[in-house]
Amino acid sequence: MQGLEATDDYPEGPRWWLALLACVLVIMGAKLTLILFYGSPVPFWDQWDAEGGQIYQPYLQGYVPLGNLIAAHNEHRILIPRLLALGELEFAGRWDPILQMCINAMLHTGFVVTLMVLLRRMVSATAAVALTAFVALLVSVPFAWENVLAGFQSQFYLVLLFSIISLTLLAVAPAFDVRWGVGILFAVLGYFSLSAGGGTLVIAGVIAAAQVAIGRRAGRREWAGIAVLLASGLVLLALVPQPPYHAALKAQSIGQFFLALQSVASWPLKSMPFAPFLLNAPLVWLAVCVLRERRPLSDPAWLCIGIGGWIGMQEILLAYGRAPDVRASRYLDLMVVLVSVNFVATAALLKGLVPTGTRRTAGLALAAAWLLIVTMGIGYSAMKNVAADVINRGQTGKMQVENVRNYLATGDMAHLKGKPFLQVPYPNADRLASLLNLPEIRGILSPELLDDPAARAAMQARLSSGGMFAPLAWKIRTWLPLAGPYIGFAGIAFYFLAGLAGRLRARRALPAPDAVSHAEERPPAAAPNLA
């Protein structure tokens, strides 16, 4: 079986790349299928002000003040998502939430691929394929459906992508090196996507301090770098806006804070006192091993631990800032990452054990128990309310389309006022009407809401692109969701191909049957004559 063991540790066989491609297709297919059946062309809630009022209207009038781009949005300064929104307007020639959802799906999938490629070296080839399947399942179930079905949620995917790149660089680069500076830059980009990005520098500073403690970094320069990372991160977090209208959402007592922290740190398991420890046991044990073994900076386990610490910090901030609603769908993309890195930690710990023996058997049993418990928790969370929430979002989205379309056609406020909650896509009917009455907004709405070619042409003429990409963008947003189911099933087919590729490599690695037979039939060598 020596050949099989060598195959299992083969770094970049076709099985891995086929499995990675399969994971990408399954995730994209699942997201696009959800958009196809439940996506709505109506901008939703905060999107009306954050994009329409602050960005699109002044842009179409010829000038966007810098203050609008960096203005606080709740507790965040979403400069990067706003710049992305301007790019989407230029490309689409209209305000198109469906296209934005498709772009967000690509951003999230790109993050997932980046994460798995960076952590691939931690696990064996077989575990790497299993990782892609586990992540495909975890991400494809629409736990974070709010982010999938809203065009104005790119900030969650951007902060994840920027933060992981930042941690990757800062975990290995010497202080004040070029890579170190680039890592800080990506952390700042993350902060200007979502305020959670400010915590990246704090976690990077803690990781660097741990590396100094075990002798992997040394010198005053490294201590100065740690001080800069920690101070910069704390300053960014201190500058997070604190809107008074969100005071009621914060934890009102220490007891409420710890209950909220227990709830969010337990996901996808039930909120119980021991659940966070059970869920994160692999990552904690990996951290102990890394420190005890004094692993080099190049070991990707440092990144795995850094990501876990960063998500843990977000859980603490959520428990304080959103205590009544810490398990809201829009936050679960963060929790999915924590579950994924714990899976990686489990596989990495198993890889470090000897191939046979009692410790190997015990490790496999513990890993199987952890995976069984977490998978059951995933199933429980998926069955609890995800389907009902997604269906309800689709139904309210259709009602929002109807009510907005009727108001645009008639100007009658009865279509916006006095409606049940969420049947109108903004909490203030008068403010919504004032935005819908603006010629800049009316001219860029989707044809499904207002089909006015003259108004649309007038607004597209004000764009730098002149609307030249609008026909292409419309084809993409129309046909890409329709292709979603086919893309997803193609991903499943590639998983079968990955399995076949692994099987063929294993067969080639085994010795030929004839060679084994001849070896068995060969007479034993004569004993040497020692006389």
XYZ file of C-alpha atoms in Angstrom:
531
model
C 0.000 0.000 0.000
C 3.023 2.284 -0.152
C 1.939 3.554 -3.554
C -1.474 4.545 -2.257
C 0.060 6.532 0.597
C 2.266 8.422 -1.815
C -0.714 9.180 -4.008
C -2.661 10.506 -1.016
C 0.065 13.035 -0.276
C 0.512 14.031 -3.917
C 0.357 17.855 -3.797
C -1.403 18.926 -6.962
C -2.965 15.936 -8.711
C -5.878 16.298 -11.141
C -8.238 15.002 -8.461
C -7.727 18.173 -6.401
C -8.226 20.579 -9.294
C -11.308 18.719 -10.527
C -12.751 18.777 -7.011
C -12.003 22.493 -6.670
C -13.721 23.188 -9.996
C -16.657 21.052 -8.887
C -16.933 23.064 -5.653
C -16.936 26.344 -7.600
C -19.668 25.129 -9.960
C -21.844 23.727 -7.173
C -21.655 26.958 -5.151
C -22.252 29.228 -8.149
C -25.063 27.002 -9.376
C -26.782 27.038 -5.993
C -26.534 30.818 -5.668
C -27.714 31.510 -9.210
C -30.624 29.099 -8.835
C -31.690 30.905 -5.664
C -31.493 34.234 -7.506
C -33.466 32.789 -10.414
C -36.434 31.770 -8.284
C -36.376 34.310 -5.448
C -34.382 37.339 -6.614
C -36.190 40.669 -7.008
C -35.306 43.599 -9.315
C -36.404 46.095 -6.642
C -33.643 47.780 -4.588
C -34.175 46.829 -0.949
C -34.187 48.766 2.331
C -30.864 50.569 3.012
C -29.985 50.292 -0.660
C -32.336 53.143 -1.598
C -30.371 55.728 0.369
C -26.887 54.206 0.394
C -26.793 53.733 -3.386
C -29.696 55.626 -4.930
C -29.750 58.794 -2.875
C -26.079 59.182 -1.897
C -24.321 57.820 -4.981
C -26.412 57.358 -8.117
C -28.383 60.604 -8.064
C -25.358 62.929 -7.616
C -23.296 60.820 -10.029
C -25.898 61.258 -12.751
C -25.959 64.957 -11.971
C -22.247 65.087 -12.702
C -20.456 64.953 -9.349
C -20.264 62.685 -6.282
C -18.845 64.444 -3.199
C -16.100 62.505 -1.414
C -18.159 62.871 1.750
C -20.901 60.775 0.168
C -18.456 57.991 -0.666
C -16.986 57.715 2.831
C -20.108 58.738 4.763
C -21.115 56.442 7.597
C -23.639 53.757 6.787
C -24.826 52.530 10.173
C -21.557 51.412 11.852
C -19.595 51.202 8.603
C -17.868 53.345 5.996
C -18.553 51.380 2.831
C -16.290 53.192 0.379
C -15.319 50.062 -1.602
C -18.898 48.712 -2.016
C -20.004 52.174 -3.178
C -17.233 52.307 -5.776
C -18.256 48.831 -6.904
C -21.857 50.044 -7.181
C -20.738 52.895 -9.443
C -18.886 50.405 -11.630
C -22.007 48.255 -11.813
C -24.077 51.269 -12.870
C -21.594 52.105 -15.625
C -21.583 48.520 -16.851
C -25.319 47.836 -16.629
C -26.542 51.280 -17.659
C -29.241 50.868 -15.010
C -29.762 50.118 -11.353
C -29.957 46.336 -11.561
C -30.139 44.402 -8.253
C -30.270 41.059 -10.100
C -26.948 41.769 -11.810
C -25.528 42.906 -8.468
C -26.595 39.597 -6.902
C -24.803 37.688 -9.678
C -21.627 39.733 -9.147
C -21.850 39.158 -5.398
C -22.143 35.415 -6.044
C -18.899 35.584 -8.034
C -17.194 37.551 -5.250
C -18.195 35.032 -2.607
C -17.179 32.083 -4.750
C -13.834 33.775 -5.432
C -13.289 34.125 -1.689
C -14.098 30.444 -1.103
C -11.621 29.357 -3.789
C -8.924 31.635 -2.346
C -9.490 30.212 1.131
C -9.207 26.587 0.018
C -6.146 27.166 -2.160
C -4.341 28.927 0.688
C -5.127 26.166 3.195
C -4.637 23.241 0.779
C -1.089 22.470 1.991
C -2.353 21.733 5.501
C -4.190 18.544 4.557
C -3.655 15.365 2.561
C -4.921 15.003 -1.001
C -7.898 12.923 0.104
C -8.810 15.395 2.850
C -8.469 18.280 0.377
C -11.125 16.718 -1.850
C -13.313 16.123 1.203
C -12.814 19.779 2.178
C -14.162 20.988 -1.175
C -17.246 18.778 -0.769
C -17.818 19.949 2.810
C -17.504 23.625 1.863
C -19.702 23.145 -1.205
C -22.439 21.724 1.031
C -22.007 24.381 3.702
C -22.044 27.351 1.318
C -24.699 26.012 -1.065
C -27.305 25.742 1.676
C -28.632 29.325 1.741
C -28.063 30.022 5.428
C -26.988 33.564 4.461
C -29.870 34.037 2.020
C -30.113 37.733 2.914
C -26.705 38.298 1.342
C -27.500 36.224 -1.753
C -30.870 37.860 -2.443
C -29.829 41.489 -2.008
C -27.654 43.453 -4.395
C -26.463 45.680 -1.556
C -24.480 43.042 0.370
C -21.136 42.993 -1.422
C -19.517 44.392 1.719
C -19.642 41.011 3.466
C -17.806 39.267 0.633
C -15.306 42.082 0.155
C -14.318 42.190 3.825
C -13.804 38.417 3.808
C -11.647 38.521 0.688
C -9.548 41.527 1.743
C -9.077 40.240 5.297
C -7.873 36.785 4.295
C -5.350 38.303 1.863
C -4.191 40.675 4.597
C -3.755 37.872 7.141
C -1.918 35.743 4.566
C 0.670 38.463 4.042
C 1.003 39.685 7.620
C 1.431 36.162 9.024
C 4.654 35.582 7.078
C 6.140 38.986 6.193
C 8.843 40.620 8.345
C 7.766 43.867 9.951
C 7.933 46.876 7.606
C 8.613 44.620 4.613
C 6.822 45.464 1.338
C 4.484 42.484 1.808
C 3.801 43.684 5.340
C 2.772 47.093 4.011
C 0.561 45.511 1.353
C -1.060 43.408 4.075
C -1.929 46.568 6.015
C -3.339 48.106 2.835
C -5.670 45.139 2.326
C -6.783 45.374 5.942
C -7.689 49.038 5.399
C -9.592 48.085 2.241
C -11.467 45.563 4.353
C -12.274 48.245 6.915
C -13.699 50.461 4.175
C -15.855 47.543 3.086
C -17.189 46.672 6.534
C -15.965 47.883 9.908
C -15.094 44.277 10.806
C -11.988 44.759 8.674
C -10.447 46.867 11.443
C -10.074 43.733 13.549
C -7.745 42.195 10.967
C -4.794 44.285 12.120
C -5.454 43.426 15.762
C -5.465 39.688 15.039
C -2.359 40.039 12.868
C -0.623 41.770 15.780
C -1.591 38.965 18.169
C -0.311 36.331 15.708
C 2.983 38.210 15.315
C 3.332 38.445 19.112
C 2.817 34.674 19.390
C 5.503 34.146 16.749
C 7.892 36.328 18.752
C 7.079 34.345 21.908
C 8.161 31.045 20.304
C 11.247 32.529 18.673
C 10.037 32.698 15.077
C 10.332 36.492 15.044
C 12.878 38.546 16.923
C 14.248 42.047 17.278
C 13.056 45.547 18.047
C 11.801 45.939 14.504
C 9.324 43.095 15.024
C 8.143 44.550 18.324
C 7.656 47.911 16.611
C 5.665 46.189 13.864
C 3.434 44.505 16.446
C 2.819 47.866 18.112
C 1.880 49.432 14.769
C -0.521 46.590 13.931
C -2.265 46.637 17.296
C -2.442 50.447 17.503
C -3.706 50.804 13.923
C -6.357 48.137 14.403
C -7.577 49.618 17.675
C -7.716 53.102 16.139
C -9.823 51.825 13.229
C -12.187 50.082 15.626
C -12.387 53.215 17.801
C -13.373 55.238 14.714
C -16.329 52.958 13.953
C -19.449 55.178 13.776
C -21.931 54.736 16.617
C -25.387 55.796 15.359
C -27.722 56.564 18.262
C -30.661 54.873 16.530
C -28.869 51.512 16.932
C -28.366 51.830 20.696
C -31.296 49.499 21.345
C -29.598 46.762 19.289
C -26.573 46.625 21.603
C -26.250 44.306 24.584
C -27.912 46.018 27.519
C -26.211 43.914 30.181
C -23.281 41.541 30.674
C -25.714 38.664 30.872
C -27.305 39.530 27.540
C -23.841 39.887 25.968
C -22.708 36.417 27.078
C -25.973 34.803 25.993
C -25.616 36.445 22.568
C -21.968 35.352 22.344
C -22.903 31.784 23.248
C -25.614 31.792 20.596
C -23.484 33.064 17.722
C -20.422 31.007 18.713
C -22.533 27.832 18.791
C -23.774 28.030 15.206
C -24.717 25.701 13.502
C -25.308 23.784 16.746
C -27.993 24.627 19.261
C -27.070 27.415 21.643
C -25.735 25.511 24.649
C -22.877 26.336 27.058
C -20.546 23.597 25.771
C -21.353 24.015 22.047
C -18.744 26.753 21.262
C -15.986 24.651 22.870
C -17.021 21.522 20.980
C -17.272 23.361 17.676
C -13.888 25.082 17.975
C -11.940 22.289 19.691
C -10.017 21.343 16.495
C -8.844 24.905 15.909
C -7.823 25.406 19.549
C -5.867 22.142 19.572
C -4.173 23.069 16.295
C -3.083 26.377 17.857
C -1.616 24.491 20.827
C 0.320 22.203 18.469
C 1.628 25.106 16.386
C 2.939 26.926 19.463
C 4.359 23.800 21.072
C 6.139 22.702 17.893
C 7.362 26.244 17.141
C 6.296 25.982 13.547
C 7.881 28.291 10.947
C 6.138 31.361 9.575
C 5.651 29.607 6.233
C 3.327 27.027 7.809
C -0.252 27.749 6.586
C -1.541 26.759 10.019
C -0.759 30.314 11.132
C -3.263 31.603 8.566
C -5.849 29.036 9.658
C -5.479 30.158 13.276
C -5.562 33.817 12.240
C -8.821 33.360 10.336
C -10.339 31.566 13.314
C -9.247 34.376 15.625
C -10.626 37.004 13.258
C -14.031 35.313 13.084
C -13.987 34.918 16.864
C -13.414 38.654 17.186
C -16.391 39.297 14.898
C -18.527 37.083 17.124
C -17.586 39.197 20.136
C -18.385 42.431 18.279
C -21.704 41.025 17.051
C -22.656 39.860 20.531
C -22.144 43.427 21.758
C -23.520 45.382 18.803
C -26.389 43.114 17.662
C -27.250 41.141 20.782
C -30.960 40.515 19.994
C -30.255 39.259 16.472
C -26.775 37.682 16.338
C -27.952 34.738 14.246
C -29.478 36.899 11.525
C -28.949 35.391 8.101
C -26.631 38.149 6.870
C -24.015 37.289 9.531
C -23.857 33.568 8.811
C -21.386 33.844 5.944
C -18.851 34.681 8.667
C -19.841 31.665 10.752
C -19.592 29.363 7.733
C -15.921 30.330 7.440
C -15.284 29.390 11.079
C -16.848 25.951 10.605
C -14.745 25.471 7.463
C -11.413 26.298 9.128
C -12.282 23.936 11.979
C -12.741 21.218 9.362
C -9.297 22.102 7.979
C -7.827 21.986 11.485
C -9.324 18.529 12.043
C -7.843 17.207 8.793
C -4.466 18.819 9.547
C -4.296 17.193 12.979
C -5.076 13.791 11.475
C -2.392 14.265 8.825
C 0.174 14.817 11.566
C -0.543 11.445 13.227
C 1.400 8.301 12.372
C -0.379 6.075 9.778
C -1.138 3.293 12.286
C -1.520 2.845 16.010
C -3.823 3.635 18.896
C -3.432 7.411 18.593
C -4.403 7.269 14.927
C -7.494 5.222 15.720
C -8.497 7.550 18.545
C -7.914 10.592 16.337
C -10.067 9.179 13.558
C -12.841 8.401 16.042
C -12.788 11.920 17.499
C -12.696 13.499 14.037
C -15.623 11.347 12.907
C -17.591 12.302 16.032
C -16.895 16.012 15.479
C -17.891 15.800 11.817
C -21.080 13.860 12.641
C -22.163 16.356 15.300
C -21.420 19.394 13.115
C -23.101 17.879 10.052
C -26.206 17.109 12.093
C -26.134 20.707 13.309
C -25.923 21.919 9.709
C -28.931 19.793 8.814
C -30.868 20.999 11.840
C -30.147 24.649 11.057
C -31.037 24.149 7.398
C -34.364 22.489 8.159
C -35.319 24.838 10.972
C -36.258 27.951 9.015
C -34.056 28.496 5.946
C -36.631 27.250 3.421
C -39.486 29.199 4.996
C -37.421 32.396 5.148
C -36.327 32.115 1.511
C -39.863 31.434 0.305
C -41.171 34.381 2.329
C -38.464 36.614 0.832
C -39.522 35.564 -2.653
C -43.172 36.285 -1.946
C -42.541 39.696 -0.392
C -40.200 40.510 -3.298
C -43.037 39.952 -5.767
C -45.314 42.195 -3.713
C -42.640 44.888 -3.636
C -42.344 44.751 -7.430
C -46.083 45.123 -7.800
C -46.417 47.999 -5.339
C -43.462 49.980 -6.703
C -44.525 49.397 -10.299
C -48.074 50.553 -9.538
C -46.833 53.688 -7.802
C -44.549 54.556 -10.723
C -47.466 54.122 -13.113
C -50.037 56.095 -11.131
C -48.268 58.239 -8.512
C -50.867 57.031 -5.993
C -49.397 56.813 -2.471
C -51.925 54.129 -1.611
C -49.579 51.668 -3.274
C -46.808 52.513 -0.780
C -48.619 53.459 2.428
C -50.540 51.230 4.793
C -49.017 48.023 3.445
C -48.001 45.063 5.630
C -44.363 44.922 6.745
C -41.867 44.234 3.924
C -44.453 44.492 1.156
C -42.867 47.885 0.436
C -39.048 47.820 0.019
C -38.354 50.750 2.366
C -39.600 51.507 5.898
C -40.539 55.142 5.107
C -43.119 55.415 2.320
C -42.709 59.181 1.909
C -38.939 58.920 1.559
C -39.322 56.090 -0.939
C -41.771 58.138 -2.987
C -39.415 61.129 -3.007
C -36.640 58.934 -4.411
C -38.921 57.330 -6.993
C -39.967 60.787 -8.178
C -36.393 61.803 -9.014
C -35.738 61.673 -12.774
C -32.248 60.260 -12.149
C -33.705 57.324 -10.226
C -36.651 56.700 -12.544
C -34.320 56.622 -15.532
C -32.132 53.831 -14.163
C -34.739 51.509 -12.678
C -35.139 48.041 -14.153
C -37.627 47.727 -17.064
C -39.541 45.292 -14.851
C -40.451 48.318 -12.704
C -40.651 51.138 -15.251
C -40.147 50.623 -18.953
C -39.386 54.137 -20.191
C -36.793 53.923 -23.021
C -36.542 57.709 -23.382
C -35.802 58.309 -19.693
C -33.340 55.416 -19.658
C -31.509 56.708 -22.744
C -31.279 60.183 -21.196
C -29.638 58.793 -18.049
C -27.315 56.459 -19.947
C -26.102 59.428 -21.980
C -24.773 60.909 -18.712
C -22.661 57.841 -17.936
C -18.986 57.669 -18.892
C -19.725 54.458 -20.784
C -22.754 56.004 -22.495
C -24.603 52.757 -21.782
C -22.546 50.878 -24.386
C -22.336 47.765 -22.193
C -26.022 47.785 -21.233
C -27.155 45.148 -23.814
C -24.383 42.773 -22.712
C -25.133 43.342 -19.030
C -28.820 42.629 -19.614
C -27.995 39.353 -21.343
C -25.709 38.326 -18.488
C -28.231 39.095 -15.748
C -30.973 37.330 -17.723
C -29.179 34.182 -18.810
C -26.777 33.596 -15.925
C -29.487 32.805 -13.330
C -31.238 30.594 -15.910
C -27.994 28.635 -16.239
C -27.752 28.201 -12.467
C -29.297 24.702 -12.218
C -27.155 23.424 -15.100
C -24.001 24.898 -13.568
C -24.786 23.217 -10.251
C -25.373 19.797 -11.813
C -22.181 20.196 -13.855
C -20.377 20.649 -10.530
C -21.807 17.356 -9.276
C -20.576 15.678 -12.483
C -17.079 17.036 -11.888
C -17.088 15.508 -8.420
C -17.625 12.121 -10.073
C -14.749 12.907 -12.431
C -12.560 13.804 -9.447
C -13.404 10.443 -7.899
C -12.500 8.625 -11.105
C -9.232 10.553 -11.388
C -8.273 9.550 -7.855
C -9.172 5.936 -8.577
C -7.030 5.837 -11.732
C -4.023 7.366 -9.941
C -4.359 4.817 -7.144
C -4.483 1.927 -9.618
C -1.397 3.208 -11.437
C 0.444 3.461 -8.124
C -0.187 -0.207 -7.235
C 2.381 -2.815 -8.424
C 1.322 -4.980 -11.380
C -0.245 -8.348 -10.358
C 2.309 -10.327 -12.411
C 5.178 -8.606 -10.637
C 3.689 -9.534 -7.268
C 3.200 -13.180 -8.371
C 6.762 -13.547 -9.663
C 8.110 -12.010 -6.483
C 6.205 -14.572 -4.419
C 7.394 -17.494 -6.606
C 11.092 -16.512 -6.552
C 13.059 -18.952 -4.323
C 14.782 -17.509 -1.300
C 18.371 -16.480 -1.739
C 20.977 -18.942 -0.550
C 22.660 -18.202 2.742
C 26.137 -16.739 2.329
C 29.063 -19.047 2.971
C 30.862 -17.591 5.962
C 33.567 -20.272 6.117
